[in-house]
């Protein structure tokens, strides 16, 4: 049974307020309507598309928090950040990220998302990658959303921080990286894991 338009739009607005990172595809399945109907409803309600919602939340929440680089230098959109502990970013794989022949994401984009997240999670004005150990576990295709999750595993008194980043499409791991990060300030060792 279809929901009337007014009720659907009310529920749509409520759903997006509660879960701002929900996709139009997920919304269309939830309300049993086409993606185009969801897009039209969002336009009528002046609700921006997912990418703009992510950017808005990220700019508002993380602009003053990220220390080692600016938000526009982060590859992907940061949606969660606790310095020297954890961070999450989302990267939608678009046409410019893939090989034209097979629509598979070029690996350096997944690396760049993970590496910039490892830098962003460091509570320091200077954070540089000393060494990284990487493993790609499956190909990522155009249109997929890559969610990268960074966790600080160790902060040493020698100015090094170890950050593990796992990247997922849906719930499937597509990339993992261990980043050894140099940091410059006196906070090193303040938050050992």
Short mmCIF file of N, CA and C in Angstrom, two decimals:
data_model
loop_
_atom_site.label_atom_id
_atom_site.label_comp_id
_atom_site.label_asym_id
_atom_site.label_seq_id
_atom_site.Cartn_x
_atom_site.Cartn_y
_atom_site.Cartn_z
N UNK A 1 0.83 -1.17 0.00
CA UNK A 1 0.00 0.00 0.00
C UNK A 1 0.88 1.24 0.00
N UNK A 2 0.62 2.14 -0.92
CA UNK A 2 1.42 3.37 -1.05
C UNK A 2 0.98 4.40 -0.02
N UNK A 3 1.97 5.14 0.46
CA UNK A 3 1.71 6.24 1.40
C UNK A 3 1.37 7.48 0.59
N UNK A 4 0.44 8.27 1.08
CA UNK A 4 0.10 9.51 0.39
C UNK A 4 1.31 10.44 0.39
N UNK A 5 1.40 11.29 -0.63
CA UNK A 5 2.56 12.15 -0.85
C UNK A 5 2.87 13.02 0.37
N UNK A 6 1.87 13.64 0.96
CA UNK A 6 2.09 14.53 2.11
C UNK A 6 2.70 13.76 3.28
N UNK A 7 2.17 12.57 3.55
CA UNK A 7 2.67 11.74 4.64
C UNK A 7 4.08 11.23 4.32
N UNK A 8 4.30 10.81 3.06
CA UNK A 8 5.63 10.34 2.63
C UNK A 8 6.67 11.43 2.82
N UNK A 9 6.33 12.65 2.41
CA UNK A 9 7.28 13.75 2.54
C UNK A 9 7.56 14.08 4.00
N UNK A 10 6.55 13.99 4.85
CA UNK A 10 6.76 14.22 6.29
C UNK A 10 7.72 13.16 6.85
N UNK A 11 7.48 11.89 6.49
CA UNK A 11 8.33 10.80 6.96
C UNK A 11 9.73 10.88 6.35
N UNK A 12 9.81 11.31 5.10
CA UNK A 12 11.10 11.49 4.44
C UNK A 12 11.94 12.52 5.18
N UNK A 13 11.32 13.66 5.48
CA UNK A 13 12.03 14.73 6.19
C UNK A 13 12.50 14.23 7.56
N UNK A 14 11.64 13.53 8.26
CA UNK A 14 11.97 12.99 9.58
C UNK A 14 13.11 11.97 9.49
N UNK A 15 13.06 11.11 8.48
CA UNK A 15 14.10 10.09 8.29
C UNK A 15 15.45 10.73 8.02
N UNK A 16 15.47 11.74 7.16
CA UNK A 16 16.74 12.40 6.82
C UNK A 16 17.27 13.19 8.02
N UNK A 17 16.40 13.78 8.82
CA UNK A 17 16.85 14.48 10.04
C UNK A 17 17.51 13.50 11.00
N UNK A 18 16.96 12.29 11.11
CA UNK A 18 17.50 11.28 12.03
C UNK A 18 18.72 10.56 11.48
N UNK A 19 18.78 10.38 10.16
CA UNK A 19 19.91 9.71 9.51
C UNK A 19 20.32 10.52 8.28
N UNK A 20 21.08 11.61 8.48
CA UNK A 20 21.38 12.52 7.38
C UNK A 20 22.21 11.92 6.26
N UNK A 21 22.86 10.78 6.49
CA UNK A 21 23.72 10.19 5.47
C UNK A 21 23.04 9.05 4.72
N UNK A 22 21.73 8.95 4.82
CA UNK A 22 20.99 7.93 4.08
C UNK A 22 20.94 8.31 2.60
N UNK A 23 21.08 7.31 1.74
CA UNK A 23 21.12 7.57 0.29
C UNK A 23 19.70 7.62 -0.28
N UNK A 24 19.58 8.24 -1.46
CA UNK A 24 18.29 8.27 -2.16
C UNK A 24 17.84 6.84 -2.48
N UNK A 25 18.79 5.97 -2.81
CA UNK A 25 18.45 4.58 -3.12
C UNK A 25 17.82 3.91 -1.90
N UNK A 26 18.44 4.09 -0.72
CA UNK A 26 17.89 3.51 0.50
C UNK A 26 16.52 4.09 0.82
N UNK A 27 16.35 5.39 0.58
CA UNK A 27 15.06 6.04 0.82
C UNK A 27 13.99 5.50 -0.13
N UNK A 28 14.37 5.28 -1.38
CA UNK A 28 13.38 4.77 -2.34
C UNK A 28 12.91 3.37 -1.94
N UNK A 29 13.82 2.55 -1.42
CA UNK A 29 13.45 1.21 -0.95
C UNK A 29 12.57 1.30 0.29
N UNK A 30 12.92 2.20 1.20
CA UNK A 30 12.17 2.35 2.45
C UNK A 30 10.73 2.78 2.17
N UNK A 31 10.54 3.70 1.22
CA UNK A 31 9.20 4.22 0.94
C UNK A 31 8.54 3.56 -0.27
N UNK A 32 9.24 2.59 -0.88
CA UNK A 32 8.70 1.83 -1.99
C UNK A 32 8.26 2.74 -3.16
N UNK A 33 9.15 3.68 -3.49
CA UNK A 33 8.93 4.59 -4.63
C UNK A 33 10.23 4.66 -5.43
N UNK A 34 10.19 5.29 -6.57
CA UNK A 34 11.39 5.41 -7.41
C UNK A 34 12.37 6.43 -6.81
N UNK A 35 13.61 6.31 -7.23
CA UNK A 35 14.63 7.27 -6.81
C UNK A 35 14.25 8.67 -7.29
N UNK A 36 13.68 8.76 -8.49
CA UNK A 36 13.26 10.06 -9.02
C UNK A 36 12.20 10.70 -8.13
N UNK A 37 11.27 9.90 -7.60
CA UNK A 37 10.25 10.42 -6.69
C UNK A 37 10.89 10.98 -5.43
N UNK A 38 11.90 10.27 -4.91
CA UNK A 38 12.62 10.75 -3.71
C UNK A 38 13.31 12.06 -4.03
N UNK A 39 13.95 12.15 -5.18
CA UNK A 39 14.65 13.39 -5.57
C UNK A 39 13.67 14.55 -5.70
N UNK A 40 12.51 14.29 -6.31
CA UNK A 40 11.50 15.34 -6.44
C UNK A 40 10.98 15.78 -5.06
N UNK A 41 10.75 14.80 -4.18
CA UNK A 41 10.31 15.13 -2.82
C UNK A 41 11.35 15.99 -2.11
N UNK A 42 12.63 15.59 -2.23
CA UNK A 42 13.70 16.38 -1.59
C UNK A 42 13.73 17.79 -2.13
N UNK A 43 13.57 17.93 -3.45
CA UNK A 43 13.59 19.27 -4.06
C UNK A 43 12.42 20.11 -3.54
N UNK A 44 11.23 19.53 -3.45
CA UNK A 44 10.07 20.25 -2.94
C UNK A 44 10.26 20.67 -1.48
N UNK A 45 10.97 19.84 -0.72
CA UNK A 45 11.20 20.12 0.70
C UNK A 45 12.49 20.91 0.94
N UNK A 46 13.20 21.25 -0.14
CA UNK A 46 14.48 21.96 -0.06
C UNK A 46 15.51 21.20 0.78
N UNK A 47 15.54 19.88 0.61
CA UNK A 47 16.53 19.03 1.28
C UNK A 47 17.63 18.74 0.27
N UNK A 48 18.88 19.10 0.57
CA UNK A 48 19.96 18.88 -0.40
C UNK A 48 20.27 17.40 -0.60
N UNK A 49 20.98 17.11 -1.68
CA UNK A 49 21.39 15.74 -1.95
C UNK A 49 22.41 15.29 -0.90
N UNK A 50 22.66 13.99 -0.85
CA UNK A 50 23.53 13.39 0.15
C UNK A 50 24.89 14.08 0.23
N UNK A 51 25.53 14.29 -0.89
CA UNK A 51 26.87 14.90 -0.89
C UNK A 51 26.87 16.26 -0.20
N UNK A 52 25.87 17.07 -0.47
CA UNK A 52 25.78 18.39 0.17
C UNK A 52 25.47 18.28 1.65
N UNK A 53 24.64 17.29 2.03
CA UNK A 53 24.35 17.11 3.47
C UNK A 53 25.61 16.71 4.21
N UNK A 54 26.40 15.80 3.61
CA UNK A 54 27.66 15.37 4.24
C UNK A 54 28.61 16.56 4.37
N UNK A 55 28.75 17.32 3.28
CA UNK A 55 29.65 18.46 3.28
C UNK A 55 29.24 19.49 4.33
N UNK A 56 27.95 19.73 4.45
CA UNK A 56 27.44 20.70 5.42
C UNK A 56 27.76 20.28 6.85
N UNK A 57 27.51 19.01 7.16
CA UNK A 57 27.80 18.51 8.51
C UNK A 57 29.30 18.54 8.77
N UNK A 58 30.09 18.11 7.79
CA UNK A 58 31.54 18.07 7.95
C UNK A 58 32.11 19.46 8.16
N UNK A 59 31.68 20.42 7.35
CA UNK A 59 32.19 21.78 7.47
C UNK A 59 31.84 22.37 8.82
N UNK A 60 30.62 22.15 9.25
CA UNK A 60 30.16 22.70 10.52
C UNK A 60 30.91 22.08 11.70
N UNK A 61 31.04 20.75 11.69
CA UNK A 61 31.58 20.06 12.85
C UNK A 61 33.10 19.99 12.91
N UNK A 62 33.77 19.87 11.76
CA UNK A 62 35.19 19.51 11.79
C UNK A 62 36.13 20.62 11.35
N UNK A 63 35.62 21.74 10.87
CA UNK A 63 36.49 22.78 10.33
C UNK A 63 37.51 23.28 11.35
N UNK A 64 37.11 23.45 12.59
CA UNK A 64 38.02 23.96 13.61
C UNK A 64 38.78 22.83 14.31
N UNK A 65 38.38 21.59 14.11
CA UNK A 65 38.97 20.47 14.84
C UNK A 65 40.19 19.90 14.14
N UNK A 66 40.11 19.71 12.83
CA UNK A 66 41.22 19.12 12.09
C UNK A 66 42.40 20.08 12.14
N UNK A 67 43.57 19.58 12.53
CA UNK A 67 44.71 20.46 12.76
C UNK A 67 45.79 20.36 11.70
N UNK A 68 46.09 19.15 11.22
CA UNK A 68 47.25 18.94 10.36
C UNK A 68 47.01 19.29 8.89
N UNK A 69 45.75 19.50 8.51
CA UNK A 69 45.43 19.90 7.14
C UNK A 69 44.07 20.57 7.15
N UNK A 70 43.71 21.18 6.04
CA UNK A 70 42.40 21.82 5.97
C UNK A 70 41.38 20.81 5.46
N UNK A 71 40.10 21.05 5.73
CA UNK A 71 39.06 20.12 5.33
C UNK A 71 39.05 19.87 3.83
N UNK A 72 39.36 20.88 3.02
CA UNK A 72 39.34 20.65 1.58
C UNK A 72 40.54 19.82 1.11
N UNK A 73 41.51 19.57 1.99
CA UNK A 73 42.64 18.70 1.66
C UNK A 73 42.35 17.24 2.01
N UNK A 74 41.28 17.00 2.76
CA UNK A 74 40.89 15.63 3.10
C UNK A 74 40.18 15.04 1.88
N UNK A 75 40.58 13.83 1.50
CA UNK A 75 39.93 13.14 0.38
C UNK A 75 38.73 12.39 0.96
N UNK A 76 37.54 12.77 0.50
CA UNK A 76 36.31 12.25 1.09
C UNK A 76 35.78 13.28 2.07
N UNK A 77 34.65 12.98 2.67
CA UNK A 77 34.01 13.90 3.62
C UNK A 77 34.07 13.29 5.01
N UNK A 78 34.67 14.00 5.96
CA UNK A 78 34.73 13.52 7.33
C UNK A 78 33.34 13.62 7.95
N UNK A 79 32.89 12.50 8.54
CA UNK A 79 31.59 12.52 9.20
C UNK A 79 31.71 12.26 10.70
N UNK A 80 32.88 11.84 11.16
CA UNK A 80 33.10 11.63 12.58
C UNK A 80 34.59 11.81 12.86
N UNK A 81 34.91 12.46 13.98
CA UNK A 81 36.31 12.70 14.31
C UNK A 81 36.48 12.91 15.80
N UNK A 82 37.37 12.13 16.38
CA UNK A 82 37.83 12.34 17.75
C UNK A 82 39.35 12.27 17.66
N UNK A 83 40.00 13.44 17.80
CA UNK A 83 41.45 13.52 17.61
C UNK A 83 42.19 12.51 18.47
N UNK A 84 43.23 11.93 17.89
CA UNK A 84 44.07 10.92 18.53
C UNK A 84 43.29 9.69 18.97
N UNK A 85 42.12 9.46 18.35
CA UNK A 85 41.35 8.27 18.69
C UNK A 85 40.77 7.62 17.44
N UNK A 86 39.82 8.31 16.77
CA UNK A 86 39.15 7.69 15.62
C UNK A 86 38.62 8.75 14.67
N UNK A 87 38.35 8.32 13.43
CA UNK A 87 37.75 9.21 12.43
C UNK A 87 37.08 8.36 11.36
N UNK A 88 36.07 8.94 10.71
CA UNK A 88 35.36 8.26 9.62
C UNK A 88 35.16 9.25 8.48
N UNK A 89 35.39 8.79 7.26
CA UNK A 89 35.10 9.61 6.08
C UNK A 89 34.38 8.78 5.03
N UNK A 90 33.68 9.48 4.14
CA UNK A 90 32.96 8.83 3.05
C UNK A 90 33.46 9.42 1.73
N UNK A 91 33.73 8.54 0.78
CA UNK A 91 34.13 8.95 -0.57
C UNK A 91 33.24 8.23 -1.57
N UNK A 92 32.49 9.00 -2.35
CA UNK A 92 31.68 8.42 -3.42
C UNK A 92 32.56 8.32 -4.65
N UNK A 93 32.66 7.13 -5.21
CA UNK A 93 33.52 6.91 -6.37
C UNK A 93 32.78 7.37 -7.62
N UNK A 94 33.29 8.45 -8.20
CA UNK A 94 32.70 9.06 -9.39
C UNK A 94 33.55 8.76 -10.62
N UNK A 95 33.11 9.29 -11.75
CA UNK A 95 33.77 9.06 -13.03
C UNK A 95 35.25 9.43 -13.01
N UNK A 96 35.59 10.53 -12.29
CA UNK A 96 36.99 10.96 -12.27
C UNK A 96 37.89 10.05 -11.43
N UNK A 97 37.31 9.12 -10.66
CA UNK A 97 38.09 8.23 -9.81
C UNK A 97 38.37 6.87 -10.45
N UNK A 98 37.76 6.59 -11.61
CA UNK A 98 37.83 5.25 -12.18
C UNK A 98 38.58 5.22 -13.50
N UNK A 99 39.02 4.01 -13.87
CA UNK A 99 39.56 3.79 -15.21
C UNK A 99 38.39 3.82 -16.18
N UNK A 100 38.54 4.52 -17.30
CA UNK A 100 37.42 4.69 -18.24
C UNK A 100 36.98 3.38 -18.87
N UNK A 101 37.90 2.45 -19.05
CA UNK A 101 37.60 1.21 -19.74
C UNK A 101 36.74 0.24 -18.92
N UNK A 102 37.04 0.14 -17.61
CA UNK A 102 36.35 -0.88 -16.82
C UNK A 102 35.58 -0.32 -15.62
N UNK A 103 35.62 1.00 -15.41
CA UNK A 103 34.87 1.67 -14.33
C UNK A 103 35.28 1.21 -12.93
N UNK A 104 36.52 0.73 -12.80
CA UNK A 104 37.07 0.32 -11.51
C UNK A 104 37.90 1.47 -10.95
N UNK A 105 37.73 1.73 -9.65
CA UNK A 105 38.44 2.83 -9.00
C UNK A 105 39.95 2.62 -9.06
N UNK A 106 40.67 3.70 -9.34
CA UNK A 106 42.12 3.66 -9.29
C UNK A 106 42.55 3.63 -7.82
N UNK A 107 43.48 2.75 -7.50
CA UNK A 107 43.89 2.51 -6.12
C UNK A 107 44.38 3.73 -5.38
N UNK A 108 44.98 4.68 -6.10
CA UNK A 108 45.53 5.83 -5.39
C UNK A 108 44.44 6.69 -4.76
N UNK A 109 43.21 6.59 -5.24
CA UNK A 109 42.12 7.35 -4.60
C UNK A 109 41.75 6.73 -3.25
N UNK A 110 41.72 5.40 -3.18
CA UNK A 110 41.44 4.73 -1.90
C UNK A 110 42.57 4.99 -0.91
N UNK A 111 43.81 4.94 -1.42
CA UNK A 111 44.96 5.26 -0.57
C UNK A 111 44.87 6.70 -0.07
N UNK A 112 44.56 7.63 -0.97
CA UNK A 112 44.50 9.06 -0.59
C UNK A 112 43.43 9.31 0.46
N UNK A 113 42.28 8.65 0.32
CA UNK A 113 41.23 8.80 1.34
C UNK A 113 41.75 8.31 2.69
N UNK A 114 42.34 7.11 2.71
CA UNK A 114 42.84 6.54 3.97
C UNK A 114 43.98 7.36 4.55
N UNK A 115 44.93 7.77 3.71
CA UNK A 115 46.08 8.53 4.20
C UNK A 115 45.67 9.90 4.75
N UNK A 116 44.78 10.59 4.04
CA UNK A 116 44.36 11.90 4.53
C UNK A 116 43.56 11.77 5.82
N UNK A 117 42.82 10.67 5.99
CA UNK A 117 42.09 10.45 7.23
C UNK A 117 43.07 10.15 8.37
N UNK A 118 44.15 9.41 8.07
CA UNK A 118 45.18 9.14 9.08
C UNK A 118 45.86 10.43 9.52
N UNK A 119 46.05 11.36 8.60
CA UNK A 119 46.62 12.67 8.95
C UNK A 119 45.62 13.48 9.78
N UNK A 120 44.35 13.48 9.35
CA UNK A 120 43.33 14.29 10.02
C UNK A 120 43.08 13.88 11.46
N UNK A 121 43.25 12.60 11.77
CA UNK A 121 42.96 12.12 13.13
C UNK A 121 44.06 12.52 14.13
N UNK A 122 45.21 12.95 13.63
CA UNK A 122 46.34 13.32 14.50
C UNK A 122 46.09 14.70 15.12
N UNK A 123 46.25 14.79 16.42
CA UNK A 123 46.05 16.04 17.16
C UNK A 123 47.35 16.83 17.17
N UNK A 124 47.71 17.36 16.00
CA UNK A 124 48.97 18.08 15.85
C UNK A 124 48.90 18.95 14.60
N UNK A 125 49.64 20.03 14.61
CA UNK A 125 49.71 20.91 13.44
C UNK A 125 50.48 20.25 12.29
N UNK A 126 51.37 19.32 12.62
CA UNK A 126 52.17 18.63 11.61
C UNK A 126 52.03 17.13 11.79
N UNK A 127 51.57 16.46 10.75
CA UNK A 127 51.48 15.00 10.75
C UNK A 127 51.89 14.53 9.36
N UNK A 128 52.91 13.71 9.31
CA UNK A 128 53.45 13.22 8.04
C UNK A 128 53.49 11.70 8.05
N UNK A 129 53.20 11.09 6.91
CA UNK A 129 53.27 9.64 6.79
C UNK A 129 54.72 9.22 6.63
N UNK A 130 55.18 8.39 7.56
CA UNK A 130 56.55 7.87 7.51
C UNK A 130 56.58 6.58 6.69
N UNK A 131 55.58 5.73 6.94
CA UNK A 131 55.53 4.42 6.28
C UNK A 131 54.09 3.95 6.27
N UNK A 132 53.73 3.18 5.25
CA UNK A 132 52.39 2.60 5.22
C UNK A 132 52.46 1.16 4.72
N UNK A 133 51.58 0.34 5.25
CA UNK A 133 51.43 -1.05 4.81
C UNK A 133 49.99 -1.18 4.32
N UNK A 134 49.82 -1.53 3.05
CA UNK A 134 48.50 -1.49 2.42
C UNK A 134 48.08 -2.85 1.89
N UNK A 135 46.76 -3.06 1.88
CA UNK A 135 46.22 -4.26 1.25
C UNK A 135 44.85 -3.91 0.67
N UNK A 136 44.72 -4.11 -0.64
CA UNK A 136 43.44 -3.94 -1.32
C UNK A 136 42.78 -5.31 -1.35
N UNK A 137 41.54 -5.41 -0.86
CA UNK A 137 40.90 -6.73 -0.75
C UNK A 137 39.84 -6.99 -1.81
N UNK A 138 39.36 -5.94 -2.47
CA UNK A 138 38.48 -6.13 -3.62
C UNK A 138 38.40 -4.84 -4.42
N UNK A 139 38.00 -4.97 -5.68
CA UNK A 139 37.87 -3.80 -6.55
C UNK A 139 36.67 -2.97 -6.12
N UNK A 140 36.78 -1.65 -6.31
CA UNK A 140 35.68 -0.74 -6.03
C UNK A 140 35.25 -0.15 -7.37
N UNK A 141 33.94 -0.06 -7.56
CA UNK A 141 33.42 0.37 -8.86
C UNK A 141 32.78 1.76 -8.77
N UNK A 142 32.65 2.37 -9.92
CA UNK A 142 32.00 3.67 -10.02
C UNK A 142 30.61 3.62 -9.40
N UNK A 143 30.28 4.64 -8.62
CA UNK A 143 28.98 4.72 -7.97
C UNK A 143 28.96 4.18 -6.55
N UNK A 144 29.99 3.43 -6.17
CA UNK A 144 30.00 2.87 -4.81
C UNK A 144 30.50 3.92 -3.81
N UNK A 145 30.02 3.80 -2.55
CA UNK A 145 30.44 4.69 -1.46
C UNK A 145 31.45 3.96 -0.59
N UNK A 146 32.62 4.55 -0.44
CA UNK A 146 33.67 3.95 0.39
C UNK A 146 33.67 4.67 1.74
N UNK A 147 33.45 3.90 2.79
CA UNK A 147 33.48 4.43 4.15
C UNK A 147 34.81 4.00 4.78
N UNK A 148 35.66 4.98 5.07
CA UNK A 148 36.97 4.70 5.69
C UNK A 148 36.87 4.99 7.18
N UNK A 149 37.38 4.05 7.98
CA UNK A 149 37.36 4.19 9.44
C UNK A 149 38.79 4.11 9.95
N UNK A 150 39.23 5.18 10.59
CA UNK A 150 40.60 5.25 11.13
C UNK A 150 40.57 5.08 12.64
N UNK A 151 41.52 4.32 13.16
CA UNK A 151 41.67 4.12 14.60
C UNK A 151 43.13 4.30 14.98
N UNK A 152 43.39 5.13 15.98
CA UNK A 152 44.75 5.29 16.48
C UNK A 152 45.06 4.08 17.34
N UNK A 153 46.09 3.32 16.95
CA UNK A 153 46.45 2.11 17.68
C UNK A 153 47.54 2.34 18.71
N UNK A 154 48.44 3.29 18.44
CA UNK A 154 49.55 3.51 19.37
C UNK A 154 50.11 4.91 19.19
N UNK A 155 50.45 5.55 20.31
CA UNK A 155 51.14 6.84 20.30
C UNK A 155 52.41 6.64 21.11
N UNK A 156 53.57 6.74 20.43
CA UNK A 156 54.83 6.51 21.13
C UNK A 156 55.45 7.82 21.60
N UNK A 157 56.39 7.71 22.51
CA UNK A 157 57.08 8.90 23.01
C UNK A 157 58.18 9.35 22.04
N UNK A 158 58.34 8.67 20.93
CA UNK A 158 59.34 9.03 19.93
C UNK A 158 58.73 9.85 18.79
N UNK A 159 57.52 10.36 18.98
CA UNK A 159 56.89 11.20 17.97
C UNK A 159 56.18 10.44 16.87
N UNK A 160 55.94 9.14 17.05
CA UNK A 160 55.23 8.35 16.04
C UNK A 160 53.86 7.94 16.55
N UNK A 161 52.91 7.94 15.65
CA UNK A 161 51.56 7.48 15.95
C UNK A 161 51.20 6.44 14.89
N UNK A 162 50.64 5.32 15.31
CA UNK A 162 50.23 4.29 14.38
C UNK A 162 48.71 4.35 14.23
N UNK A 163 48.28 4.49 12.98
CA UNK A 163 46.85 4.60 12.67
C UNK A 163 46.48 3.49 11.71
N UNK A 164 45.44 2.73 12.06
CA UNK A 164 44.91 1.70 11.15
C UNK A 164 43.66 2.26 10.49
N UNK A 165 43.59 2.11 9.17
CA UNK A 165 42.41 2.53 8.42
C UNK A 165 41.85 1.34 7.66
N UNK A 166 40.58 1.06 7.89
CA UNK A 166 39.86 0.04 7.14
C UNK A 166 38.78 0.74 6.33
N UNK A 167 38.67 0.38 5.05
CA UNK A 167 37.67 0.99 4.17
C UNK A 167 36.68 -0.07 3.72
N UNK A 168 35.40 0.32 3.68
CA UNK A 168 34.32 -0.60 3.39
C UNK A 168 33.40 -0.05 2.30
N UNK A 169 32.83 -0.96 1.52
CA UNK A 169 31.69 -0.67 0.65
C UNK A 169 30.58 -1.55 1.20
N UNK A 170 29.47 -0.91 1.61
CA UNK A 170 28.44 -1.62 2.37
C UNK A 170 29.15 -2.14 3.62
N UNK A 171 29.12 -3.45 3.87
CA UNK A 171 29.84 -4.00 5.03
C UNK A 171 31.04 -4.83 4.61
N UNK A 172 31.45 -4.72 3.35
CA UNK A 172 32.56 -5.50 2.84
C UNK A 172 33.85 -4.69 2.84
N UNK A 173 34.88 -5.23 3.48
CA UNK A 173 36.17 -4.54 3.53
C UNK A 173 36.81 -4.56 2.14
N UNK A 174 37.23 -3.37 1.68
CA UNK A 174 37.84 -3.27 0.35
C UNK A 174 39.31 -2.84 0.43
N UNK A 175 39.71 -2.33 1.59
CA UNK A 175 41.07 -1.79 1.73
C UNK A 175 41.42 -1.78 3.21
N UNK A 176 42.67 -2.05 3.52
CA UNK A 176 43.16 -1.86 4.88
C UNK A 176 44.57 -1.28 4.81
N UNK A 177 44.87 -0.39 5.71
CA UNK A 177 46.18 0.24 5.73
C UNK A 177 46.64 0.50 7.15
N UNK A 178 47.92 0.32 7.38
CA UNK A 178 48.54 0.65 8.66
C UNK A 178 49.50 1.79 8.38
N UNK A 179 49.25 2.94 8.99
CA UNK A 179 50.02 4.16 8.71
C UNK A 179 50.86 4.53 9.93
N UNK A 180 52.15 4.67 9.72
CA UNK A 180 53.08 5.13 10.75
C UNK A 180 53.24 6.63 10.51
N UNK A 181 52.76 7.43 11.46
CA UNK A 181 52.68 8.87 11.28
C UNK A 181 53.65 9.59 12.22
N UNK A 182 54.40 10.54 11.65
CA UNK A 182 55.26 11.42 12.45
C UNK A 182 54.42 12.60 12.90
N UNK A 183 54.58 12.99 14.16
CA UNK A 183 53.93 14.19 14.68
C UNK A 183 54.98 15.03 15.39
N UNK A 184 54.75 16.33 15.48
CA UNK A 184 55.81 17.21 15.96
C UNK A 184 55.64 17.73 17.38
N UNK A 185 54.42 17.81 17.89
CA UNK A 185 54.24 18.56 19.14
C UNK A 185 54.45 17.75 20.41
N UNK A 186 54.29 18.42 21.54
CA UNK A 186 54.53 17.82 22.85
C UNK A 186 53.40 16.92 23.33
N UNK A 187 52.33 16.81 22.56
CA UNK A 187 51.21 15.95 22.97
C UNK A 187 51.52 14.48 22.74
N UNK A 188 52.59 14.18 22.01
CA UNK A 188 52.88 12.77 21.76
C UNK A 188 53.00 12.00 23.06
N UNK A 189 52.36 10.87 23.09
CA UNK A 189 52.40 10.04 24.27
C UNK A 189 51.34 10.40 25.29
N UNK A 190 50.57 11.49 25.09
CA UNK A 190 49.56 11.88 26.06
C UNK A 190 48.35 10.96 26.05
N UNK A 191 48.12 10.29 24.92
CA UNK A 191 46.92 9.49 24.78
C UNK A 191 47.29 8.09 24.30
N UNK A 192 48.06 7.32 25.09
CA UNK A 192 48.48 6.01 24.62
C UNK A 192 47.30 5.06 24.50
N UNK A 193 47.40 4.18 23.54
CA UNK A 193 46.31 3.20 23.31
C UNK A 193 46.74 1.85 23.82
#
